[in-house]
Coordinates of C-alpha atoms in Angstrom, one line a residue:
M245 CA 144.8 130.0 63.3
N246 CA 148.0 130.4 65.4
Y247 CA 149.3 126.9 65.0
K248 CA 152.7 127.6 66.8
M249 CA 150.9 129.0 69.9
V250 CA 148.5 125.9 69.8
L251 CA 151.5 123.6 69.9
H252 CA 153.4 125.5 72.4
T253 CA 150.4 125.3 74.8
L254 CA 150.0 121.6 74.1
G255 CA 153.8 121.2 75.0
R256 CA 152.9 122.7 78.3
V257 CA 150.1 120.3 78.8
V258 CA 152.3 117.2 78.2
L259 CA 154.9 118.6 80.5
I260 CA 152.4 118.9 83.2
E261 CA 151.1 115.4 82.5
G262 CA 154.8 114.2 82.8
A263 CA 154.8 115.8 86.3
L264 CA 151.6 114.5 87.4
L265 CA 152.8 110.9 86.4
V266 CA 155.3 111.1 89.4
L267 CA 152.3 110.6 91.8
P268 CA 151.3 107.1 90.4
M269 CA 155.1 106.2 90.3
A270 CA 155.5 107.2 93.8
V271 CA 152.6 104.8 94.8
S272 CA 154.2 101.9 92.8
L273 CA 157.4 102.5 94.6
L274 CA 155.8 102.7 98.1
Y275 CA 154.1 99.4 97.4
R276 CA 157.4 98.0 95.7
E277 CA 155.8 97.2 92.4
S278 CA 157.8 96.8 89.2
C279 CA 155.3 99.2 87.1
A280 CA 157.1 102.1 88.6
L281 CA 159.5 101.6 85.7
S282 CA 156.6 102.0 83.4
F283 CA 155.8 105.2 84.8
A284 CA 159.4 106.4 84.7
F285 CA 159.6 105.6 80.9
T286 CA 156.4 107.4 80.3
I287 CA 157.7 110.5 82.1
V288 CA 160.8 110.6 79.9
I289 CA 158.6 110.4 76.9
A290 CA 156.3 113.2 78.2
V291 CA 159.2 115.3 79.0
V292 CA 160.9 114.8 75.6
V293 CA 157.6 115.4 73.5
G294 CA 156.6 118.4 75.7
G295 CA 160.1 120.0 75.6
L296 CA 160.2 119.6 71.9
L297 CA 157.0 121.2 71.4
R298 CA 157.9 124.0 73.5
L299 CA 161.3 124.3 71.9
L300 CA 160.2 124.3 68.4
C301 CA 157.3 126.7 68.9
R302 CA 158.9 129.0 71.4
D303 CA 158.7 132.1 69.2
S304 CA 154.8 132.0 68.9
H305 CA 152.9 135.2 69.6
S306 CA 150.5 135.3 72.5
S307 CA 147.3 136.5 70.6
S308 CA 144.7 133.7 70.2
S309 CA 141.2 133.3 69.1
I310 CA 138.2 131.1 70.1
K311 CA 139.1 128.8 67.3
D312 CA 142.6 128.4 68.8
G313 CA 140.9 127.6 72.1
F314 CA 138.9 124.8 70.8
M315 CA 141.6 123.3 69.0
I316 CA 144.0 123.4 72.0
V317 CA 141.2 121.7 74.3
A318 CA 140.4 119.1 71.4
L319 CA 144.0 118.0 70.8
A320 CA 145.1 118.2 74.6
W321 CA 142.7 115.4 75.4
I322 CA 143.9 113.2 72.4
L323 CA 147.5 113.7 73.3
L324 CA 147.1 113.2 77.0
S325 CA 145.2 109.9 76.4
A326 CA 147.8 108.8 73.9
I327 CA 150.7 109.4 76.4
G328 CA 148.7 108.3 79.5
A329 CA 148.1 104.9 77.9
L330 CA 151.7 104.0 77.9
P331 CA 152.1 102.8 81.5
F332 CA 149.5 100.2 80.8
V333 CA 151.3 98.9 77.7
F334 CA 154.7 99.0 79.2
S335 CA 153.8 97.2 82.3
R336 CA 151.8 94.6 80.2
Q337 CA 148.8 94.9 82.5
I338 CA 146.8 96.1 79.5
P339 CA 149.0 94.6 76.6
S340 CA 147.0 96.0 73.6
Y341 CA 147.6 99.8 73.0
V342 CA 144.1 100.0 71.6
D343 CA 142.6 98.8 75.0
A344 CA 145.0 100.9 77.0
F345 CA 144.0 104.0 74.9
F346 CA 140.3 103.3 75.3
E347 CA 140.8 102.8 79.1
T348 CA 142.8 106.1 79.3
V349 CA 140.4 108.1 77.3
S350 CA 137.6 106.7 79.5
G351 CA 139.6 107.9 82.4
F352 CA 140.6 111.4 81.2
T353 CA 137.0 112.0 79.9
T354 CA 135.5 110.8 83.2
T355 CA 133.3 108.3 81.3
G356 CA 134.4 105.3 83.4
A357 CA 133.7 102.7 80.8
T358 CA 136.2 99.9 81.2
I359 CA 137.4 97.0 79.0
L360 CA 138.8 95.2 82.2
S361 CA 136.9 92.3 83.5
D362 CA 139.2 91.8 86.5
V363 CA 140.0 95.3 87.9
E364 CA 141.7 93.7 91.0
A365 CA 144.4 92.2 89.0
L366 CA 145.8 95.7 88.5
S367 CA 148.7 96.8 90.7
R368 CA 148.2 99.6 93.1
G369 CA 150.1 102.1 91.1
M370 CA 147.9 101.4 88.0
L371 CA 144.7 101.5 90.0
F372 CA 145.7 105.0 91.4
W373 CA 146.6 106.1 87.7
R374 CA 143.0 105.2 86.4
S375 CA 141.5 107.2 89.4
F376 CA 143.8 110.0 89.1
T377 CA 142.9 110.4 85.4
H378 CA 139.4 110.9 86.5
W379 CA 140.5 113.7 88.8
I380 CA 142.8 115.3 86.3
G381 CA 140.0 115.2 83.6
G382 CA 137.2 116.2 85.9
M383 CA 138.1 119.9 86.4
G384 CA 140.0 119.7 83.2
I385 CA 143.8 120.1 83.0
L386 CA 143.3 122.9 80.6
V387 CA 141.8 125.0 83.5
F388 CA 145.1 124.1 85.4
V389 CA 147.1 125.4 82.4
V390 CA 144.9 128.6 82.5
M391 CA 146.4 129.3 86.0
L392 CA 149.8 129.3 84.6
L393 CA 149.3 131.4 81.4
N394 CA 150.0 135.1 81.5
T395 CA 148.0 136.1 78.5
P396 CA 144.3 137.0 79.4
D397 CA 143.0 136.5 75.8
R398 CA 144.4 132.9 75.5
S399 CA 143.1 132.1 79.0
I400 CA 139.6 133.1 78.5
N401 CA 139.5 131.3 75.1
I402 CA 140.6 128.1 76.7
L403 CA 138.0 128.5 79.5
K404 CA 135.2 129.0 77.0
A405 CA 136.3 125.9 75.1
E406 CA 136.7 123.9 78.1
M407 CA 133.9 124.7 80.6
P408 CA 130.8 122.6 80.0
G409 CA 127.8 125.0 79.9
P410 CA 125.8 127.5 77.8
T411 CA 127.8 130.4 79.2
V412 CA 131.1 130.9 80.9
D413 CA 131.1 133.2 84.1
K414 CA 134.4 134.4 85.6
L415 CA 134.1 134.5 89.3
V416 CA 136.7 137.2 89.5
P417 CA 137.9 139.6 86.8
R418 CA 140.9 137.6 85.6
A419 CA 140.3 134.1 84.1
K420 CA 143.5 133.0 85.7
D421 CA 142.2 133.8 89.2
T422 CA 139.0 132.1 88.4
A423 CA 140.8 128.8 87.6
R424 CA 142.8 129.0 90.7
I425 CA 139.6 129.5 92.9
L426 CA 137.9 126.5 91.0
Y427 CA 140.9 124.2 91.6
L428 CA 141.0 125.1 95.3
I429 CA 137.5 124.3 96.0
Y430 CA 138.1 121.1 94.0
I431 CA 141.1 120.1 96.1
A432 CA 139.2 121.0 99.3
M433 CA 136.2 119.0 98.5
T434 CA 138.2 115.9 97.5
A435 CA 140.2 116.2 100.7
L436 CA 137.0 116.4 102.8
E437 CA 135.7 113.1 101.2
I438 CA 139.0 111.4 101.7
V439 CA 138.6 112.3 105.5
L440 CA 135.0 111.2 105.6
L441 CA 135.9 107.8 103.9
L442 CA 138.8 107.2 106.3
L443 CA 136.3 107.7 109.3
G444 CA 134.1 105.0 107.8
G445 CA 137.0 102.4 108.1
M446 CA 138.1 102.5 104.6
S447 CA 142.0 102.2 103.9
L448 CA 143.9 105.2 102.8
F449 CA 144.5 103.9 99.4
D450 CA 140.9 103.1 98.9
S451 CA 139.8 106.4 100.2
V452 CA 142.1 108.4 98.0
A453 CA 141.3 106.2 94.9
H454 CA 137.5 106.5 95.3
A455 CA 137.6 110.2 96.2
L456 CA 139.6 111.1 93.1
S457 CA 137.1 109.1 91.0
T458 CA 134.0 110.7 92.7
A459 CA 135.4 114.2 92.4
G460 CA 136.1 113.7 88.6
T461 CA 132.7 112.0 88.4
G462 CA 134.3 109.1 86.6
G463 CA 133.6 105.8 88.3
F464 CA 136.7 103.9 88.1
G465 CA 137.2 101.9 91.3
A466 CA 139.6 99.4 92.8
Y467 CA 137.2 96.3 93.0
N468 CA 135.2 94.2 90.6
A469 CA 132.2 94.8 92.6
S470 CA 132.5 98.7 92.3
A471 CA 130.9 100.0 95.5
A472 CA 128.4 97.1 96.1
N473 CA 130.7 95.6 98.9
F474 CA 131.1 98.9 100.8
S475 CA 129.3 99.6 104.0
P476 CA 126.0 101.6 104.1
Y477 CA 127.9 104.5 105.5
I478 CA 130.5 104.5 102.7
Q479 CA 127.8 104.2 100.1
W480 CA 126.2 107.3 101.7
V481 CA 129.3 109.3 101.7
L482 CA 130.0 108.5 98.1
A483 CA 126.3 109.3 97.1
A484 CA 126.4 112.6 98.9
F485 CA 129.9 113.7 97.2
M486 CA 128.6 112.5 93.8
F487 CA 125.5 114.8 94.2
L488 CA 127.8 117.7 95.3
F489 CA 130.3 117.2 92.5
G490 CA 127.4 117.5 90.1
I491 CA 126.6 121.1 91.3
N492 CA 128.1 124.3 89.7
F493 CA 131.4 125.1 91.5
N494 CA 130.6 128.8 91.1
L495 CA 127.9 128.3 93.9
Y496 CA 130.3 127.0 96.3
Y497 CA 132.3 130.2 95.7
L498 CA 129.3 132.2 96.4
L499 CA 128.7 130.3 99.5
L500 CA 132.2 130.9 100.8
M501 CA 131.6 134.6 100.1
G502 CA 128.4 134.6 102.3
R503 CA 126.0 134.9 99.4
A504 CA 123.9 131.9 100.2
K505 CA 120.7 133.9 99.0
D506 CA 122.1 133.8 95.4
I507 CA 122.4 130.0 95.5
F508 CA 118.7 129.6 96.3
R509 CA 117.8 131.9 93.4
N510 CA 119.8 129.8 90.9
T511 CA 117.3 128.0 88.7
E512 CA 119.6 125.3 87.8
V513 CA 120.4 124.1 91.2
K514 CA 116.7 124.0 92.1
V515 CA 115.8 122.1 89.1
Y516 CA 118.8 119.7 89.9
L517 CA 117.5 119.3 93.4
I518 CA 114.0 118.6 92.2
I519 CA 115.0 115.9 89.5
V520 CA 117.2 114.3 92.1
L521 CA 114.6 114.1 94.9
A522 CA 111.7 113.3 92.6
S523 CA 113.6 110.3 90.9
V524 CA 114.9 108.9 94.4
A525 CA 111.3 109.0 95.7
V526 CA 109.8 107.3 92.8
I527 CA 112.5 104.7 92.3
T528 CA 112.4 103.9 96.1
V529 CA 108.7 103.2 96.0
D530 CA 109.0 101.1 92.8
I531 CA 112.0 98.8 94.1
L532 CA 110.6 98.6 97.6
P533 CA 109.0 95.2 97.0
L534 CA 112.6 94.0 95.7
Y535 CA 114.4 94.8 98.7
R536 CA 111.8 94.6 101.4
S537 CA 113.4 97.1 103.5
F538 CA 112.8 100.9 103.2
S539 CA 116.3 101.9 104.3
V540 CA 118.0 99.6 101.7
A541 CA 115.5 100.6 98.9
L542 CA 116.1 104.3 99.7
R543 CA 120.1 103.8 99.8
Q544 CA 120.1 101.9 96.6
S545 CA 117.7 104.4 94.8
A546 CA 119.7 107.4 96.1
F547 CA 123.0 105.9 95.2
Q548 CA 122.1 105.0 91.5
V549 CA 120.2 108.2 91.0
T550 CA 123.2 110.4 92.1
S551 CA 125.6 108.0 90.3
I552 CA 123.8 108.1 87.0
M553 CA 122.9 111.8 87.1
S554 CA 126.3 113.1 88.1
T555 CA 127.6 110.6 85.3
T556 CA 129.9 109.1 87.9
G557 CA 129.0 105.4 87.2
F558 CA 129.7 103.7 90.6
I559 CA 127.5 100.7 91.1
T560 CA 125.9 99.1 94.2
A561 CA 123.1 97.0 92.5
D562 CA 122.3 95.4 89.2
F563 CA 119.7 98.0 88.1
T564 CA 118.9 95.9 85.0
I565 CA 116.7 93.8 87.1
W566 CA 114.7 96.8 88.3
S567 CA 111.3 97.5 86.9
P568 CA 110.9 99.3 83.5
L569 CA 109.8 102.5 85.2
S570 CA 113.0 102.7 87.3
K571 CA 115.2 101.8 84.2
V572 CA 113.5 104.5 82.1
I573 CA 114.1 107.2 84.9
L574 CA 117.8 106.2 84.9
L575 CA 117.9 106.3 81.2
G576 CA 116.4 109.9 81.5
L577 CA 119.0 110.9 84.0
M578 CA 121.8 109.7 81.8
F579 CA 120.8 112.3 79.1
V580 CA 120.4 115.2 81.7
G581 CA 123.6 115.0 83.6
G582 CA 124.6 117.5 86.0
C583 CA 124.9 121.2 86.3
A584 CA 127.0 123.5 84.1
G585 CA 130.3 124.2 85.7
S586 CA 130.5 120.9 87.4
T587 CA 132.7 117.9 86.9
A588 CA 129.5 116.0 85.6
G589 CA 128.9 115.2 82.0
G590 CA 125.4 114.9 80.1
L591 CA 123.4 117.6 78.4
K592 CA 123.4 119.8 81.5
V593 CA 120.5 120.8 83.7
S594 CA 120.8 124.6 82.7
R595 CA 120.4 123.4 79.0
L596 CA 117.3 121.4 79.9
A597 CA 115.7 124.2 81.9
I598 CA 116.3 126.7 79.0
L599 CA 114.8 124.2 76.5
L600 CA 111.8 123.7 78.7
K601 CA 111.3 127.4 79.0
L602 CA 111.6 128.0 75.1
I603 CA 109.1 125.1 74.5
R604 CA 106.6 126.8 77.1
R605 CA 107.1 130.1 75.5
D606 CA 106.5 128.9 71.9
L607 CA 103.5 126.9 72.9
R608 CA 102.0 130.0 74.7
H609 CA 102.9 132.2 71.7
T610 CA 101.0 129.8 69.4
L611 CA 97.9 130.1 71.5
R612 CA 98.5 133.9 71.9
P613 CA 100.5 135.4 69.1
R614 CA 100.5 138.9 70.4
V615 CA 101.7 138.1 73.9
V616 CA 105.4 138.8 74.3
D617 CA 106.9 136.3 76.8
V618 CA 110.3 136.9 78.2
I619 CA 112.5 133.9 79.4
K620 CA 114.3 134.5 82.6
M621 CA 117.1 132.5 84.2
D622 CA 118.1 133.3 87.9
G623 CA 115.8 136.3 87.7
R624 CA 117.7 137.8 84.8
R625 CA 116.4 138.0 81.0
L626 CA 117.9 135.4 78.9
D627 CA 119.2 136.8 75.8
E628 CA 118.1 135.2 72.4
Q629 CA 121.8 134.4 71.2
T630 CA 122.1 132.0 74.3
A631 CA 118.7 130.5 73.7
H632 CA 119.6 129.9 70.1
S633 CA 123.0 128.4 70.9
V634 CA 121.2 125.9 73.4
V635 CA 118.7 124.9 70.6
V636 CA 121.7 124.3 68.2
Y637 CA 123.8 122.4 70.8
F638 CA 120.8 120.2 71.6
A639 CA 120.3 119.5 67.9
L640 CA 123.9 118.6 67.3
Y641 CA 124.0 116.5 70.6
I642 CA 121.1 114.3 69.2
L643 CA 122.6 114.2 65.8
C644 CA 125.8 113.0 67.3
I645 CA 124.3 110.3 69.5
A646 CA 122.2 109.1 66.4
G647 CA 125.4 108.9 64.3
L648 CA 127.0 106.9 67.1
I649 CA 124.2 104.5 67.2
I650 CA 124.1 104.0 63.5
T651 CA 127.8 103.4 63.3
L652 CA 127.6 100.7 66.2
S653 CA 124.8 99.0 64.2
F654 CA 127.3 97.6 62.0
S655 CA 128.8 95.5 64.7
S656 CA 127.1 92.2 65.9
F657 CA 125.7 93.5 69.1
D658 CA 122.0 93.8 69.9
L659 CA 120.2 97.1 69.4
E660 CA 119.8 97.5 73.4
T661 CA 123.6 97.2 74.0
N662 CA 124.4 99.5 71.0
L663 CA 121.8 102.1 72.1
F664 CA 122.8 102.3 75.8
A665 CA 126.6 102.1 75.1
S666 CA 126.2 105.2 72.7
V667 CA 124.1 107.1 75.3
S668 CA 126.2 106.1 78.2
C669 CA 129.6 107.0 76.6
F670 CA 128.5 110.1 74.9
N671 CA 127.1 111.5 78.3
N672 CA 130.3 110.1 80.1
V673 CA 128.4 107.8 82.3
G674 CA 130.1 104.5 81.9
P675 CA 127.6 101.8 82.7
G676 CA 124.5 101.1 80.7
F677 CA 122.2 98.3 79.9
G678 CA 122.6 95.1 78.0
M679 CA 126.1 93.7 77.7
V680 CA 127.5 97.2 79.1
G681 CA 125.4 96.9 82.1
P682 CA 126.6 96.9 85.9
T683 CA 127.7 93.3 85.4
G684 CA 129.4 93.6 82.1
N685 CA 132.0 95.9 80.5
Y686 CA 133.1 97.2 77.1
S687 CA 135.7 94.6 76.4
P688 CA 133.4 92.8 73.6
Y689 CA 133.6 96.0 71.5

């Protein structure tokens, strides 16, 4: 492993974080908040740490392996969170470093699980920083770093380790240009959401904060009630963009290139659309007696389905009081998540589609051993190596969740809380059931 190159790249990541911290500091200065000093101190620390890593490892050679890519991604998220937690501690708005670290990890990983019982007590600068961590983590700061790298092998290795999906497709020959295109689409969609929220009467600060959280599919908001107090128009806008940010960003590029037909041939987006529409329809009918209004039931159903499946975690209703059928559907959506190449978490729709095709093939092969059944995705034959990697990934995915549940079972909390806390956090959803439901938080842990 090229340790010097790994540390050199991490230094660049920390310096970028220091630069990004200028934005929440500017928000604090704009609202004349004393926490601006907390951001200033953190920026100094980030510059010193990042500068030292770059200086001490400046002689690193540029060659890298996929192992280096995975190491960079793993260490980058830890280092980002360790430094990103400092403003909360310095400002005493989250005095405990452990609590602040939890909140920041939740932000950068776009999980949205919070330990705060009173979000509105935070300053504007800190509220902006919480939402901004979602936006940074949504597309991945490592994708941003790829745009700055001049070494193709290092760029593609980082992309392979960072992009969530069974395969990594480059939109254009150079990984650096692919990263640039993805970020431009990301920024444009975020800006469009801000405009639409402003048109609904939302303030500029709230529009920016909630658009950043939606884009990163994180779910940190500025109010204790999450999105429950917003107007129906605002809720529909948020629901629409949660759905859109759960789609593979490569498809938006194809749309811009005038290749709309390729989108409709995409297996993953068709499965994603079917799951969302079917879930919304079933839950709407199921909760209709509870709300006694079709439009309200439809809005509540659509919002929670898109919020849970995109792993955003915004809340408009206490879905723990819904019927077992609706809750089981939401639980299933927590596992599925969004599309590969999106900012959403979860198993990913593409992996689910491949697993279902593999199950169908093996069942048919059991009944008709001599039949050769080829698995296809998007009209192309799926190679066995990719199919095998999806099966291994799924096995590891289940084992990790099981290990987390067993670990939490040593705590004093009930099985329901531990189960859903594990599933929700591992899939980057945020809210769950039990004590970590829509009306609770993770502070007891």
